[in-house]
PDB file of C-alpha atoms in Angstrom:
ATOM      1  CA  MET A 884      22.416  59.399 220.159  1.00 73.00           C
ATOM      2  CA  ALA A 885      23.801  62.212 222.866  1.00 77.00           C
ATOM      3  CA  HIS A 886      27.343  62.631 222.687  1.00 80.00           C
ATOM      4  CA  PRO A 887      29.750  64.730 225.205  1.00 82.00           C
ATOM      5  CA  SER A 888      29.317  68.001 226.184  1.00 84.00           C
ATOM      6  CA  GLN A 889      26.289  68.040 223.861  1.00 83.00           C
ATOM      7  CA  LEU A 890      23.706  70.819 224.958  1.00 85.00           C
ATOM      8  CA  GLY A 891      20.328  70.194 223.171  1.00 85.00           C
ATOM      9  CA  PHE A 892      18.328  67.298 223.386  1.00 89.00           C
ATOM     10  CA  GLN A 893      18.883  63.743 221.352  1.00 89.00           C
ATOM     11  CA  ASP A 894      17.468  63.928 217.193  1.00 90.00           C
ATOM     12  CA  ALA A 895      14.119  63.150 217.118  1.00 92.00           C
ATOM     13  CA  ALA A 896      13.193  59.850 216.026  1.00 92.00           C
ATOM     14  CA  SER A 897       9.208  59.427 217.223  1.00 93.00           C
ATOM     15  CA  PRO A 898       6.376  62.272 215.835  1.00 92.00           C
ATOM     16  CA  VAL A 899       5.602  63.038 219.167  1.00 92.00           C
ATOM     17  CA  MET A 900       9.137  64.078 220.223  1.00 94.00           C
ATOM     18  CA  GLU A 901       9.371  66.011 216.955  1.00 94.00           C
ATOM     19  CA  GLU A 902       6.423  68.293 218.421  1.00 94.00           C
ATOM     20  CA  LEU A 903       8.015  68.628 221.905  1.00 94.00           C
ATOM     21  CA  LEU A 904      11.577  69.702 220.416  1.00 94.00           C
ATOM     22  CA  HIS A 905       9.239  72.379 218.155  1.00 95.00           C
ATOM     23  CA  PHE A 906       7.621  73.259 221.901  1.00 95.00           C
ATOM     24  CA  HIS A 907      10.992  73.925 223.844  1.00 95.00           C
ATOM     25  CA  ASP A 908      12.354  76.366 221.030  1.00 94.00           C
ATOM     26  CA  HIS A 909       8.941  77.957 221.044  1.00 94.00           C
ATOM     27  CA  ALA A 910       8.978  78.195 224.768  1.00 94.00           C
ATOM     28  CA  LEU A 911      12.731  79.201 224.794  1.00 95.00           C
ATOM     29  CA  MET A 912      12.595  82.254 222.394  1.00 95.00           C
ATOM     30  CA  ILE A 913       9.256  83.704 224.351  1.00 94.00           C
ATOM     31  CA  VAL A 914      11.775  83.293 228.128  1.00 95.00           C
ATOM     32  CA  PHE A 915      14.456  84.664 225.789  1.00 96.00           C
ATOM     33  CA  LEU A 916      12.581  87.757 224.805  1.00 95.00           C
ATOM     34  CA  ILE A 917      11.432  88.323 228.383  1.00 94.00           C
ATOM     35  CA  SER A 918      14.980  88.360 229.503  1.00 96.00           C
ATOM     36  CA  THR A 919      16.130  90.476 227.498  1.00 97.00           C
ATOM     37  CA  PHE A 920      13.429  92.531 227.828  1.00 92.00           C
ATOM     38  CA  VAL A 921      13.374  92.710 231.824  1.00 93.00           C
ATOM     39  CA  LEU A 922      17.288  93.171 231.089  1.00 96.00           C
ATOM     40  CA  TYR A 923      16.878  96.256 228.898  1.00 94.00           C
ATOM     41  CA  ILE A 924      14.920  98.026 232.026  1.00 87.00           C
ATOM     42  CA  ILE A 925      17.419  96.895 234.345  1.00 90.00           C
ATOM     43  CA  VAL A 926      19.872  99.044 232.443  1.00 92.00           C
ATOM     44  CA  VAL A 927      17.526 101.798 231.885  1.00 86.00           C
ATOM     45  CA  MET A 928      16.347 102.467 235.115  1.00 82.00           C
ATOM     46  CA  VAL A 929      20.118 102.087 236.527  1.00 86.00           C
ATOM     47  CA  THR A 930      21.857 104.527 234.041  1.00 87.00           C
ATOM     48  CA  ALA A 931      19.010 106.930 233.548  1.00 79.00           C
ATOM     49  CA  LYS A 932      19.220 110.583 235.985  1.00 76.00           C
ATOM     50  CA  LEU A 933      15.613 111.562 235.052  1.00 74.00           C
ATOM     51  CA  THR A 934      12.313 109.574 235.626  1.00 70.00           C
ATOM     52  CA  ASN A 935       8.994 109.868 234.320  1.00 69.00           C
ATOM     53  CA  LYS A 936       5.831 111.031 236.308  1.00 70.00           C
ATOM     54  CA  LEU A 937       3.661 109.616 233.794  1.00 69.00           C
ATOM     55  CA  ILE A 938       5.239 105.785 234.790  1.00 68.00           C
ATOM     56  CA  LEU A 939       5.172 105.690 237.913  1.00 69.00           C
ATOM     57  CA  ASP A 940       1.025 106.328 238.416  1.00 73.00           C
ATOM     58  CA  SER A 941      -0.495 105.620 234.573  1.00 75.00           C
ATOM     59  CA  GLN A 942      -3.651 103.206 234.400  1.00 81.00           C
ATOM     60  CA  GLU A 943      -2.220 102.322 230.946  1.00 82.00           C
ATOM     61  CA  VAL A 944       0.583 100.842 231.612  1.00 81.00           C
ATOM     62  CA  GLU A 945      -0.635  98.861 234.456  1.00 85.00           C
ATOM     63  CA  ILE A 946      -2.753  97.196 231.962  1.00 89.00           C
ATOM     64  CA  ILE A 947      -0.372  96.659 229.449  1.00 88.00           C
ATOM     65  CA  TRP A 948       1.932  94.728 232.442  1.00 86.00           C
ATOM     66  CA  THR A 949      -1.230  92.622 232.883  1.00 91.00           C
ATOM     67  CA  LEU A 950      -2.389  91.789 230.092  1.00 94.00           C
ATOM     68  CA  LEU A 951       0.568  90.864 228.534  1.00 92.00           C
ATOM     69  CA  PRO A 952       1.836  88.152 230.503  1.00 92.00           C
ATOM     70  CA  ALA A 953      -1.645  86.230 230.384  1.00 94.00           C
ATOM     71  CA  ILE A 954      -0.916  86.721 226.760  1.00 94.00           C
ATOM     72  CA  ILE A 955       2.343  85.130 227.050  1.00 93.00           C
ATOM     73  CA  LEU A 956       0.205  82.474 229.015  1.00 94.00           C
ATOM     74  CA  ILE A 957      -1.609  81.377 226.873  1.00 94.00           C
ATOM     75  CA  LEU A 958       1.233  81.171 224.124  1.00 92.00           C
ATOM     76  CA  ILE A 959       2.703  78.954 226.325  1.00 94.00           C
ATOM     77  CA  ALA A 960       0.020  77.240 227.044  1.00 95.00           C
ATOM     78  CA  LEU A 961      -2.184  75.863 224.434  1.00 94.00           C
ATOM     79  CA  PRO A 962       0.891  74.332 222.477  1.00 93.00           C
ATOM     80  CA  SER A 963       1.536  72.495 225.967  1.00 94.00           C
ATOM     81  CA  LEU A 964      -2.187  70.961 226.222  1.00 94.00           C
ATOM     82  CA  ARG A 965      -2.268  70.030 222.441  1.00 93.00           C
ATOM     83  CA  ILE A 966       1.010  68.196 223.423  1.00 92.00           C
ATOM     84  CA  LEU A 967       0.080  66.555 226.476  1.00 91.00           C
ATOM     85  CA  TYR A 968      -2.947  65.037 224.539  1.00 90.00           C
ATOM     86  CA  LEU A 969      -0.778  63.791 222.013  1.00 88.00           C
ATOM     87  CA  MET A 970       1.289  62.005 224.145  1.00 87.00           C
ATOM     88  CA  ASP A 971      -1.680  60.392 226.355  1.00 84.00           C
ATOM     89  CA  GLU A 972      -3.606  59.508 222.524  1.00 80.00           C
ATOM     90  CA  ILE A 973      -3.300  55.373 222.077  1.00 79.00           C
ATOM     91  CA  ASN A 974      -4.487  54.970 218.249  1.00 78.00           C
ATOM     92  CA  ASP A 975      -5.134  51.528 217.001  1.00 87.00           C
ATOM     93  CA  PRO A 976      -1.610  49.924 218.043  1.00 91.00           C
ATOM     94  CA  HIS A 977      -0.528  47.443 215.666  1.00 92.00           C
ATOM     95  CA  LEU A 978       2.146  46.328 218.813  1.00 93.00           C
ATOM     96  CA  THR A 979       1.766  45.577 222.362  1.00 94.00           C
ATOM     97  CA  ILE A 980       4.437  44.590 224.408  1.00 95.00           C
ATOM     98  CA  LYS A 981       4.236  44.723 228.296  1.00 96.00           C
ATOM     99  CA  ALA A 982       7.937  45.817 230.026  1.00 95.00           C
ATOM    100  CA  MET A 983       8.683  45.270 233.707  1.00 95.00           C
ATOM    101  CA  GLY A 984      10.982  46.525 236.133  1.00 94.00           C
ATOM    102  CA  HIS A 985      13.311  44.603 238.263  1.00 94.00           C
ATOM    103  CA  GLN A 986      15.791  45.264 240.745  1.00 91.00           C
ATOM    104  CA  TRP A 987      17.771  45.280 238.090  1.00 90.00           C
ATOM    105  CA  TYR A 988      16.803  44.768 234.680  1.00 94.00           C
ATOM    106  CA  TRP A 989      14.026  44.651 232.157  1.00 96.00           C
ATOM    107  CA  SER A 990      11.684  41.335 230.840  1.00 95.00           C
ATOM    108  CA  TYR A 991       9.384  42.455 227.771  1.00 96.00           C
ATOM    109  CA  GLU A 992       6.613  40.276 226.946  1.00 95.00           C
ATOM    110  CA  TYR A 993       4.924  40.225 223.598  1.00 94.00           C
ATOM    111  CA  THR A 994       1.388  39.515 224.059  1.00 92.00           C
ATOM    112  CA  ASP A 995       0.112  39.532 221.044  1.00 90.00           C
ATOM    113  CA  TYR A 996       2.113  36.521 220.860  1.00 90.00           C
ATOM    114  CA  GLU A 997       1.333  33.147 222.467  1.00 85.00           C
ATOM    115  CA  ASP A 998       4.829  32.743 223.726  1.00 87.00           C
ATOM    116  CA  LEU A 999       7.183  35.667 223.097  1.00 91.00           C
ATOM    117  CA  SER A1000       9.421  36.781 226.307  1.00 92.00           C
ATOM    118  CA  PHE A1001      12.867  37.972 227.314  1.00 93.00           C
ATOM    119  CA  ASP A1002      14.846  39.437 229.956  1.00 94.00           C
ATOM    120  CA  SER A1003      17.102  42.149 228.821  1.00 95.00           C
ATOM    121  CA  TYR A1004      19.897  42.369 230.957  1.00 95.00           C
ATOM    122  CA  MET A1005      23.096  45.118 230.480  1.00 95.00           C
ATOM    123  CA  ILE A1006      26.574  43.915 229.017  1.00 94.00           C
ATOM    124  CA  PRO A1007      28.956  43.965 231.181  1.00 93.00           C
ATOM    125  CA  THR A1008      31.682  46.710 229.905  1.00 92.00           C
ATOM    126  CA  GLN A1009      34.519  43.503 229.765  1.00 92.00           C
ATOM    127  CA  ASP A1010      32.207  41.470 227.242  1.00 91.00           C
ATOM    128  CA  LEU A1011      31.209  44.899 225.277  1.00 92.00           C
ATOM    129  CA  THR A1012      32.364  44.436 221.285  1.00 91.00           C
ATOM    130  CA  PRO A1013      34.137  47.182 219.321  1.00 91.00           C
ATOM    131  CA  GLY A1014      31.710  50.135 218.677  1.00 89.00           C
ATOM    132  CA  GLN A1015      29.345  49.224 221.335  1.00 90.00           C
ATOM    133  CA  PHE A1016      28.103  51.939 224.178  1.00 91.00           C
ATOM    134  CA  ARG A1017      29.154  50.945 227.656  1.00 91.00           C
ATOM    135  CA  LEU A1018      26.233  51.299 230.342  1.00 92.00           C
ATOM    136  CA  LEU A1019      24.169  51.221 227.372  1.00 93.00           C
ATOM    137  CA  GLU A1020      23.902  47.812 225.981  1.00 94.00           C
ATOM    138  CA  ALA A1021      21.651  45.119 226.553  1.00 94.00           C
ATOM    139  CA  ASP A1022      21.709  41.757 225.928  1.00 92.00           C
ATOM    140  CA  HIS A1023      18.264  41.343 223.925  1.00 93.00           C
ATOM    141  CA  ARG A1024      17.237  44.118 222.126  1.00 93.00           C
ATOM    142  CA  MET A1025      13.265  45.868 222.127  1.00 95.00           C
ATOM    143  CA  VAL A1026      12.778  45.076 218.784  1.00 95.00           C
ATOM    144  CA  VAL A1027       9.536  46.429 217.173  1.00 95.00           C
ATOM    145  CA  PRO A1028       8.615  47.276 213.792  1.00 95.00           C
ATOM    146  CA  ALA A1029       9.321  51.066 212.358  1.00 94.00           C
ATOM    147  CA  GLU A1030       6.910  53.448 211.655  1.00 91.00           C
ATOM    148  CA  SER A1031       3.760  51.665 213.330  1.00 93.00           C
ATOM    149  CA  PRO A1032       1.900  52.139 216.776  1.00 93.00           C
ATOM    150  CA  ILE A1033       3.690  50.817 219.188  1.00 94.00           C
ATOM    151  CA  ARG A1034       1.665  50.510 223.216  1.00 94.00           C
ATOM    152  CA  ILE A1035       3.815  49.571 225.879  1.00 95.00           C
ATOM    153  CA  LEU A1036       2.405  48.643 229.616  1.00 95.00           C
ATOM    154  CA  VAL A1037       5.284  49.600 231.794  1.00 96.00           C
ATOM    155  CA  SER A1038       4.589  47.938 235.179  1.00 95.00           C
ATOM    156  CA  ALA A1039       7.790  46.724 237.683  1.00 95.00           C
ATOM    157  CA  GLU A1040       7.697  43.656 240.607  1.00 93.00           C
ATOM    158  CA  ASP A1041       9.679  45.506 242.923  1.00 91.00           C
ATOM    159  CA  VAL A1042      10.795  48.839 243.053  1.00 93.00           C
ATOM    160  CA  LEU A1043       9.421  52.219 241.611  1.00 94.00           C
ATOM    161  CA  HIS A1044      11.528  52.540 238.063  1.00 95.00           C
ATOM    162  CA  SER A1045      10.762  54.271 234.778  1.00 95.00           C
ATOM    163  CA  TRP A1046      11.124  53.497 231.363  1.00 96.00           C
ATOM    164  CA  ALA A1047      12.119  56.362 229.336  1.00 95.00           C
ATOM    165  CA  VAL A1048      13.851  56.591 225.590  1.00 95.00           C
ATOM    166  CA  PRO A1049      14.218  60.032 225.197  1.00 93.00           C
ATOM    167  CA  SER A1050      14.925  60.241 221.634  1.00 94.00           C
ATOM    168  CA  LEU A1051      11.348  58.832 220.808  1.00 94.00           C
ATOM    169  CA  GLY A1052       9.387  61.537 223.732  1.00 92.00           C
ATOM    170  CA  VAL A1053       8.928  58.255 226.070  1.00 94.00           C
ATOM    171  CA  LYS A1054       8.500  58.221 229.838  1.00 94.00           C
ATOM    172  CA  MET A1055       6.622  56.077 232.080  1.00 94.00           C
ATOM    173  CA  ASP A1056       6.777  55.149 235.507  1.00 94.00           C
ATOM    174  CA  ALA A1057       7.192  51.285 236.167  1.00 94.00           C
ATOM    175  CA  VAL A1058       4.842  51.271 239.504  1.00 95.00           C
ATOM    176  CA  PRO A1059       4.673  48.020 240.992  1.00 94.00           C
ATOM    177  CA  GLY A1060       1.011  46.396 241.663  1.00 93.00           C
ATOM    178  CA  ARG A1061       0.079  49.411 238.841  1.00 94.00           C
ATOM    179  CA  LEU A1062      -0.007  48.844 234.636  1.00 94.00           C
ATOM    180  CA  ASN A1063       0.832  52.498 233.047  1.00 94.00           C
ATOM    181  CA  GLN A1064       0.565  52.652 229.289  1.00 93.00           C
ATOM    182  CA  THR A1065       2.229  55.419 226.664  1.00 93.00           C
ATOM    183  CA  ALA A1066       2.966  54.503 223.074  1.00 93.00           C
ATOM    184  CA  PHE A1067       5.089  55.988 220.324  1.00 93.00           C
ATOM    185  CA  ILE A1068       5.818  55.820 216.709  1.00 93.00           C
ATOM    186  CA  ALA A1069       9.633  54.831 215.644  1.00 94.00           C
ATOM    187  CA  ALA A1070       9.698  57.578 212.154  1.00 93.00           C
ATOM    188  CA  ARG A1071      12.196  55.381 211.117  1.00 93.00           C
ATOM    189  CA  PRO A1072      14.446  52.020 211.345  1.00 95.00           C
ATOM    190  CA  GLY A1073      17.695  52.685 214.130  1.00 94.00           C
ATOM    191  CA  ILE A1074      18.606  51.664 217.631  1.00 95.00           C
ATOM    192  CA  PHE A1075      17.782  54.107 220.450  1.00 95.00           C
ATOM    193  CA  TYR A1076      18.736  53.908 224.002  1.00 95.00           C
ATOM    194  CA  GLY A1077      17.214  54.825 227.728  1.00 94.00           C
ATOM    195  CA  GLN A1078      17.670  54.074 231.086  1.00 94.00           C
ATOM    196  CA  CYS A1079      15.675  53.681 233.985  1.00 93.00           C
ATOM    197  CA  SER A1080      14.926  57.057 234.964  1.00 93.00           C
ATOM    198  CA  GLU A1081      13.834  56.721 238.656  1.00 92.00           C
ATOM    199  CA  ILE A1082      16.172  55.724 241.746  1.00 92.00           C
ATOM    200  CA  CYS A1083      15.708  52.471 242.287  1.00 89.00           C
ATOM    201  CA  GLY A1084      19.097  50.786 244.268  1.00 88.00           C
ATOM    202  CA  ALA A1085      22.145  50.107 243.948  1.00 91.00           C
ATOM    203  CA  ASN A1086      22.466  49.088 240.630  1.00 90.00           C
ATOM    204  CA  HIS A1087      20.079  51.528 239.531  1.00 92.00           C
ATOM    205  CA  SER A1088      22.722  53.355 236.331  1.00 91.00           C
ATOM    206  CA  PHE A1089      22.508  49.910 234.942  1.00 93.00           C
ATOM    207  CA  MET A1090      19.337  49.005 233.472  1.00 94.00           C
ATOM    208  CA  PRO A1091      20.170  50.008 229.810  1.00 95.00           C
ATOM    209  CA  ILE A1092      16.546  49.896 227.447  1.00 95.00           C
ATOM    210  CA  VAL A1093      17.884  49.056 224.054  1.00 96.00           C
ATOM    211  CA  VAL A1094      14.985  49.581 221.129  1.00 96.00           C
ATOM    212  CA  GLU A1095      15.710  48.132 218.212  1.00 95.00           C
ATOM    213  CA  ALA A1096      13.463  49.723 214.894  1.00 96.00           C
ATOM    214  CA  VAL A1097      13.441  46.997 212.233  1.00 95.00           C
ATOM    215  CA  PRO A1098      11.277  47.202 208.645  1.00 95.00           C
ATOM    216  CA  LEU A1099       8.192  45.281 209.287  1.00 93.00           C
ATOM    217  CA  GLU A1100       9.222  42.245 206.751  1.00 93.00           C
ATOM    218  CA  HIS A1101      12.685  42.441 209.484  1.00 94.00           C
ATOM    219  CA  PHE A1102      10.579  41.840 212.243  1.00 93.00           C
ATOM    220  CA  GLU A1103       8.155  39.099 211.390  1.00 93.00           C
ATOM    221  CA  ASN A1104      11.306  37.305 210.609  1.00 93.00           C
ATOM    222  CA  TRP A1105      12.863  38.212 214.040  1.00 92.00           C
ATOM    223  CA  SER A1106       9.535  37.070 215.853  1.00 91.00           C
ATOM    224  CA  SER A1107       8.725  33.850 213.870  1.00 91.00           C
ATOM    225  CA  LEU A1108      13.511  32.422 215.148  1.00 90.00           C
ATOM    226  CA  MET A1109      11.998  34.016 218.552  1.00 87.00           C
ATOM    227  CA  LEU A1110       9.265  31.442 218.733  1.00 86.00           C
ATOM    228  CA  GLU A1111      11.189  28.759 217.367  1.00 83.00           C
ATOM    229  CA  ASP A1112      13.546  28.785 219.879  1.00 77.00           C
ATOM    230  CA  ALA A1113      11.242  29.308 222.479  1.00 63.00           C
TER     231      ALA A1113
END
């Protein structure tokens, strides 16, 4: 959960998000070293009174400043490609959920069950109870079993939306007439918040996403109650 004046990412709640955080730190350190090196060169060039003629025309220096950026780019590209393939991998999901974007709410359909679907609307500010978050709480949460691979099929009924939960490392566009898919594993039980991340009209800010990860036994009890109510 993000908090005011937070500078970094939210705490990772899935293996993919942990990998993304590690890659972010890796790339940021490379950027920091390059920036420091460039700043040092600028300061030296401005303050030095003498010029070394061997640096002005040197094949060795040209080779170094050609090879070094190439090596740095490889050090960034290889882990980046690895994470891209990890994010695209969907290994035998235990549960498939179809998320449909509407103006301006989400509807969820648990496709492994015969009749388990519901709409999820934002709870108005005046109806919030103590401890609930403004603009982030929904009247129906998307409940999933923790430590299980979940596949999300994302689409929209009217305009472009985007289903995004930062702490799970998930963000997928919802396009009318197209079915996109993504996957995640909630590493621990908890409640994870997200919002529509594609400007979709007047109430774009009022489309929260609430994912509640619970132990498998609790999920089975919840699904049984939902089916009975249906």
